[in-house]
GROMACS .gro file of C-alpha atoms in nm:
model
   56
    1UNK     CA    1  -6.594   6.471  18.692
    2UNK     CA    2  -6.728   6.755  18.444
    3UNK     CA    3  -7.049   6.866  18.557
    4UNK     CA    4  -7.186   6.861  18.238
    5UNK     CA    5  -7.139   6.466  18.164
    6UNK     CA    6  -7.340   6.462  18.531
    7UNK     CA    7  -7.600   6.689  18.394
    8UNK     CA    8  -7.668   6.502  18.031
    9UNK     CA    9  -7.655   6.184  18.224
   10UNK     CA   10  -7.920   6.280  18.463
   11UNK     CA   11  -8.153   6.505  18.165
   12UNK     CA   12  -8.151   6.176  18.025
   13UNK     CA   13  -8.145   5.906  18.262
   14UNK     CA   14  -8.369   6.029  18.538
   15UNK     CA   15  -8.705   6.095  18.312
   16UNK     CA   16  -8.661   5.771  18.184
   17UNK     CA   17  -8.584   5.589  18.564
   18UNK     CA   18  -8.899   5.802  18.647
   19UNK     CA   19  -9.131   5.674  18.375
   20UNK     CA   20  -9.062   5.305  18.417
   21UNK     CA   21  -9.132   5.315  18.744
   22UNK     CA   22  -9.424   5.488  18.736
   23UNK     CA   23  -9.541   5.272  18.420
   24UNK     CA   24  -9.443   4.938  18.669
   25UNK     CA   25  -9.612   5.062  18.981
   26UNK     CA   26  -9.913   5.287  18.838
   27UNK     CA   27  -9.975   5.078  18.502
   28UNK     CA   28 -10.352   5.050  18.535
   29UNK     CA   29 -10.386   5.436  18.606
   30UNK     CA   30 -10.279   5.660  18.313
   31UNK     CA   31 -10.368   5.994  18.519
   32UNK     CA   32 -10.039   5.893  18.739
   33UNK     CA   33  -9.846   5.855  18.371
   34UNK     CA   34 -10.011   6.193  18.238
   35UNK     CA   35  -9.945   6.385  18.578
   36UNK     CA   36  -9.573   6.279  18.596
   37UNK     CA   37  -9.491   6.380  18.240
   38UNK     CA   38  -9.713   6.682  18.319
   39UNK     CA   39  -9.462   6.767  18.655
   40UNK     CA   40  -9.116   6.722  18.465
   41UNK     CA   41  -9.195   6.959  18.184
   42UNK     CA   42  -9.343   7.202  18.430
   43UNK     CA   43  -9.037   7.138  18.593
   44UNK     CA   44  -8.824   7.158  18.277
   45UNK     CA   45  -8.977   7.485  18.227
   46UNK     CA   46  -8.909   7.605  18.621
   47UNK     CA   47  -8.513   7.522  18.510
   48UNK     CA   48  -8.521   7.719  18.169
   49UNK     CA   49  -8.686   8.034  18.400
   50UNK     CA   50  -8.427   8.015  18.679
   51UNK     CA   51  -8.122   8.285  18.731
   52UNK     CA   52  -7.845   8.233  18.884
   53UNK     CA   53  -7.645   8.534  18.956
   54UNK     CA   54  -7.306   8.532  18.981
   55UNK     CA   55  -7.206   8.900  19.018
   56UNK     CA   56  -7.104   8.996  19.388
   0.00000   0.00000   0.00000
């Protein structure tokens, strides 16, 4: 499998998994809503910043 179809998948898939739960479990608290979306773009953000280094 091309890691790429893996990565769409999941760039796609897992905010959304993560935001219905948290909407099902944490509906009648909108700071748990706010701080998720709040951790996945300062996550998002964490990715963009990363290097990898691939020279020996």
């Amino acid at each position: 499998m091309d890691g790429r179809v893996f990565t769409v998948l999941a760039a796609f898939l897992l905010p959304a998994i993560l935001i219905g739960i948290t909407v099902w479990k944490f509906a009648s608290n909108p700071l748990a809503i706010l701080g998720l979306i709040t951790v996945m773009i300062v996550g998002g953000f964490y990715l963009l910043t990363y290097r990898e280094s691939f020279s020996a």
